Amino acid sequence: MCRLKASKEFWAGDVIFTEPSVSAVVFDGYKRICHSCFRRQDKLQRCGQCKFAHYCDRTCQRAGWAEHKQECSAIKAYGKAPNENIRLVARIMWRIDKEGSVMSDMQLVTLDELEDHLNDMTEDELKEFKVDIHNFLDYWPRNSKQHTVEYIFHIFGVINCNGFSVSDQRGLQAVGVGLFPNLCLVNHDCWPNCTVILNHGNQSAVNTIFHSQRRIELRSLGKIEAGEELTVSYVDYLNLSEERQRLLKTQYFFDCTCEHCKGRIKDDLKMAGREVDGVKPSEDQVKEATDFCFEMLEKMENARISGNYHELVKICQNTVDKTEPILADTHIYLLRMYSTLSEVQAYLQHFEDAAEYARKMVDGYMKLYHPNNAALGMAAMRAGVTHWQAGLIEVGHGMICKAYAILMVTHGATHPITKDLEAMRIQTEMELRMFKQNEYVYHSMREAALKNKPMTMMHEPKSVEEGIKNLFHRRK
């Protein structure tokens, strides 16, 4: 197994390397995402020829034309756009045909050398691949260079286990998938020393010569010694060790033997009972409460899918009332309840309730996650915003400052979400100063401002997994 090691000492927030994608495509069914810069827009211009690709404006269309040119003709000839995997494989192969398998001086590995794990796949998975291969062969133009079926299989396998999810410009939701060869060399650890974010670069200049590339950044979460292996996490640490190992084996075909899996570190906290005055509930009580939570999680998801938010709140609230006296504040099922309640109550504009559950969620996360984990930063941001919305300015400002400190490490000062947080931090600091000078005047001004301009919650992913942590793309 290849190990990528630090060539020098790094500190928290240092960018270890950056890498542009070989290619990237927007997920199937995403209509409001620009196919060039991956920004979310309400109004996009459609490619006049294939009618499939959408762009912010002519600037983005010109910037994306080099990648879209052959795809555009192929979609017209095929009669429709194929699925995201076929589109990505085709874009990668057109680029290989044009530039070869090494596309820059900084590329450490060729696409031929990347693992495809075809031999590890089940019969059912290979059958799905064969359907994609069949459709790919129909889609691939006759005037393009022809490749063997084995090579096409290899590229499909590579993106299946090495594809990296591309987020929108806010970094809050995965909207596409791309391939970054050097990133594929960074191995997994459940308690990693690095994190990966997508930097959209600058795509705003009218002249595309001034654009900077969309790229991933590998950033250090803390001090890394020269010679130390660089690692990232492929799965969310909030899962139990056994579940993380199962996910990694199923999705990435390896057995995780990291210290946190071998020692089952923090698994006891994730399934713990609540201790009150030195008294703990019995194992049977904890198991019964855990099983009840697990059962309710499925009902919650059904209510969410159907958009029945009041029913969702009712299920969560009843579950919390029943299990909170028994389960610890670090119990992962209870934390999911807190997360869902804070999100939905904010959506329903019950801000005080949302703030309470968001604070409980952050308290639990702080005992489980790495201090510079991006998911912890995002949770603190949500808690800060909901406390601000509830008029709880002191806690809100503190949470936003905490989130800002974490995201400065994980995302850097120029990332859009960090800039948003900086603006929030400055605003809440001013409001806090006003609050401390005269609470009555502060609340009077706040009420007047809210009547004129209702507050809105920034868009959030439905869950941590869908957002920051769902970085490594998998076929459905």
Short mmCIF file of N, CA, C and O in Angstrom, two decimals, residues 354-400:
data_model
loop_
_atom_site.label_atom_id
_atom_site.label_comp_id
_atom_site.label_asym_id
_atom_site.label_seq_id
_atom_site.Cartn_x
_atom_site.Cartn_y
_atom_site.Cartn_z
N ALA A 354 -34.64 25.41 18.80
CA ALA A 354 -33.55 25.04 17.89
C ALA A 354 -32.19 25.30 18.55
O ALA A 354 -31.27 24.48 18.44
N ALA A 355 -32.08 26.43 19.24
CA ALA A 355 -30.82 26.79 19.89
C ALA A 355 -30.46 25.81 21.00
O ALA A 355 -29.31 25.39 21.15
N GLU A 356 -31.47 25.41 21.78
CA GLU A 356 -31.23 24.47 22.88
C GLU A 356 -30.66 23.15 22.35
O GLU A 356 -29.68 22.61 22.88
N TYR A 357 -31.29 22.61 21.30
CA TYR A 357 -30.84 21.31 20.78
C TYR A 357 -29.51 21.44 20.05
O TYR A 357 -28.69 20.52 20.08
N ALA A 358 -29.30 22.57 19.39
CA ALA A 358 -28.01 22.78 18.71
C ALA A 358 -26.88 22.84 19.73
O ALA A 358 -25.79 22.30 19.49
N ARG A 359 -27.11 23.47 20.89
CA ARG A 359 -26.08 23.54 21.93
C ARG A 359 -25.77 22.15 22.47
O ARG A 359 -24.62 21.77 22.67
N LYS A 360 -26.83 21.34 22.71
CA LYS A 360 -26.63 19.97 23.19
C LYS A 360 -25.84 19.15 22.17
O LYS A 360 -24.99 18.33 22.54
N MET A 361 -26.14 19.35 20.89
CA MET A 361 -25.44 18.64 19.83
C MET A 361 -23.95 18.99 19.86
O MET A 361 -23.09 18.11 19.81
N VAL A 362 -23.63 20.28 19.97
CA VAL A 362 -22.23 20.72 20.00
C VAL A 362 -21.52 20.19 21.23
O VAL A 362 -20.38 19.73 21.16
N ASP A 363 -22.21 20.20 22.37
CA ASP A 363 -21.60 19.67 23.61
C ASP A 363 -21.19 18.21 23.42
O ASP A 363 -20.10 17.80 23.86
N GLY A 364 -22.04 17.42 22.79
CA GLY A 364 -21.73 16.02 22.54
C GLY A 364 -20.61 15.85 21.53
O GLY A 364 -19.67 15.06 21.73
N TYR A 365 -20.67 16.63 20.45
CA TYR A 365 -19.65 16.55 19.40
C TYR A 365 -18.26 16.87 19.96
O TYR A 365 -17.27 16.26 19.57
N MET A 366 -18.20 17.85 20.87
CA MET A 366 -16.90 18.28 21.40
C MET A 366 -16.21 17.15 22.18
O MET A 366 -14.98 17.10 22.26
N LYS A 367 -17.00 16.23 22.74
CA LYS A 367 -16.42 15.11 23.49
C LYS A 367 -16.02 13.95 22.58
O LYS A 367 -15.34 13.03 23.03
N LEU A 368 -16.47 13.98 21.33
CA LEU A 368 -16.23 12.85 20.43
C LEU A 368 -15.28 13.18 19.28
O LEU A 368 -14.39 12.39 18.96
N TYR A 369 -15.46 14.33 18.64
CA TYR A 369 -14.68 14.68 17.45
C TYR A 369 -13.31 15.24 17.80
O TYR A 369 -13.09 15.78 18.89
N HIS A 370 -12.41 15.17 16.83
CA HIS A 370 -11.14 15.89 16.88
C HIS A 370 -11.45 17.38 17.04
O HIS A 370 -12.41 17.89 16.43
N PRO A 371 -10.66 18.13 17.83
CA PRO A 371 -10.96 19.56 18.07
C PRO A 371 -11.06 20.39 16.80
O PRO A 371 -11.74 21.42 16.78
N ASN A 372 -10.38 19.96 15.73
CA ASN A 372 -10.42 20.72 14.47
C ASN A 372 -11.22 19.99 13.39
O ASN A 372 -10.98 20.19 12.19
N ASN A 373 -12.15 19.15 13.79
CA ASN A 373 -12.98 18.45 12.80
C ASN A 373 -13.96 19.43 12.14
O ASN A 373 -14.62 20.22 12.84
N ALA A 374 -14.07 19.36 10.82
CA ALA A 374 -14.94 20.30 10.10
C ALA A 374 -16.40 20.13 10.49
O ALA A 374 -17.15 21.11 10.55
N ALA A 375 -16.83 18.88 10.78
CA ALA A 375 -18.22 18.66 11.19
C ALA A 375 -18.52 19.36 12.51
O ALA A 375 -19.63 19.89 12.70
N LEU A 376 -17.55 19.39 13.42
CA LEU A 376 -17.72 20.12 14.67
C LEU A 376 -17.83 21.62 14.40
O LEU A 376 -18.66 22.32 14.99
N GLY A 377 -17.01 22.12 13.48
CA GLY A 377 -17.07 23.53 13.11
C GLY A 377 -18.41 23.91 12.52
O GLY A 377 -18.99 24.95 12.86
N MET A 378 -18.95 23.04 11.65
CA MET A 378 -20.25 23.32 11.03
C MET A 378 -21.37 23.27 12.07
O MET A 378 -22.31 24.07 12.03
N ALA A 379 -21.27 22.32 13.02
CA ALA A 379 -22.28 22.23 14.08
C ALA A 379 -22.25 23.47 14.96
O ALA A 379 -23.30 24.00 15.36
N ALA A 380 -21.04 23.93 15.28
CA ALA A 380 -20.91 25.14 16.09
C ALA A 380 -21.46 26.36 15.35
O ALA A 380 -22.08 27.25 15.94
N MET A 381 -21.26 26.39 14.03
CA MET A 381 -21.80 27.48 13.23
C MET A 381 -23.33 27.48 13.30
O MET A 381 -23.97 28.51 13.51
N ARG A 382 -23.91 26.28 13.12
CA ARG A 382 -25.38 26.19 13.18
C ARG A 382 -25.88 26.63 14.55
O ARG A 382 -26.86 27.38 14.66
N ALA A 383 -25.20 26.18 15.60
CA ALA A 383 -25.60 26.56 16.96
C ALA A 383 -25.49 28.07 17.16
O ALA A 383 -26.37 28.69 17.77
N GLY A 384 -24.41 28.67 16.62
CA GLY A 384 -24.23 30.11 16.75
C GLY A 384 -25.34 30.88 16.07
O GLY A 384 -25.90 31.84 16.63
N VAL A 385 -25.69 30.45 14.84
CA VAL A 385 -26.74 31.14 14.08
C VAL A 385 -28.09 31.00 14.78
O VAL A 385 -28.85 31.96 14.89
N THR A 386 -28.42 29.79 15.27
CA THR A 386 -29.73 29.60 15.91
C THR A 386 -29.82 30.36 17.24
O THR A 386 -30.89 30.89 17.57
N HIS A 387 -28.72 30.44 17.98
CA HIS A 387 -28.73 31.25 19.20
C HIS A 387 -28.91 32.73 18.86
O HIS A 387 -29.64 33.46 19.55
N TRP A 388 -28.27 33.17 17.80
CA TRP A 388 -28.43 34.57 17.36
C TRP A 388 -29.88 34.82 16.95
O TRP A 388 -30.48 35.83 17.31
N GLN A 389 -30.45 33.86 16.20
CA GLN A 389 -31.85 34.01 15.78
C GLN A 389 -32.80 34.05 16.97
O GLN A 389 -33.85 34.70 16.92
N ALA A 390 -32.41 33.33 18.03
CA ALA A 390 -33.26 33.30 19.23
C ALA A 390 -33.04 34.52 20.13
O ALA A 390 -33.69 34.64 21.17
N GLY A 391 -32.09 35.39 19.76
CA GLY A 391 -31.81 36.57 20.57
C GLY A 391 -30.87 36.29 21.72
O GLY A 391 -30.70 37.13 22.61
N LEU A 392 -30.23 35.11 21.70
CA LEU A 392 -29.28 34.74 22.77
C LEU A 392 -27.88 35.10 22.29
O LEU A 392 -27.08 34.25 21.90
N ILE A 393 -27.58 36.39 22.32
CA ILE A 393 -26.41 36.92 21.64
C ILE A 393 -25.09 36.46 22.26
O ILE A 393 -24.10 36.24 21.56
N GLU A 394 -25.06 36.30 23.59
CA GLU A 394 -23.78 35.94 24.24
C GLU A 394 -23.32 34.55 23.81
O GLU A 394 -22.18 34.36 23.39
N VAL A 395 -24.21 33.56 23.92
CA VAL A 395 -23.85 32.20 23.51
C VAL A 395 -23.66 32.15 21.99
O VAL A 395 -22.75 31.49 21.49
N GLY A 396 -24.53 32.86 21.26
CA GLY A 396 -24.42 32.87 19.79
C GLY A 396 -23.07 33.35 19.32
O GLY A 396 -22.44 32.74 18.46
N HIS A 397 -22.60 34.46 19.89
CA HIS A 397 -21.29 35.01 19.50
C HIS A 397 -20.17 34.02 19.85
O HIS A 397 -19.26 33.80 19.06
N GLY A 398 -20.25 33.41 21.03
CA GLY A 398 -19.23 32.44 21.44
C GLY A 398 -19.16 31.25 20.50
O GLY A 398 -18.07 30.80 20.12
N MET A 399 -20.33 30.75 20.10
CA MET A 399 -20.38 29.60 19.18
C MET A 399 -19.82 29.97 17.81
O MET A 399 -19.10 29.19 17.18
N ILE A 400 -20.15 31.16 17.33
CA ILE A 400 -19.67 31.59 16.02
C ILE A 400 -18.15 31.77 16.04
O ILE A 400 -17.45 31.41 15.09
#
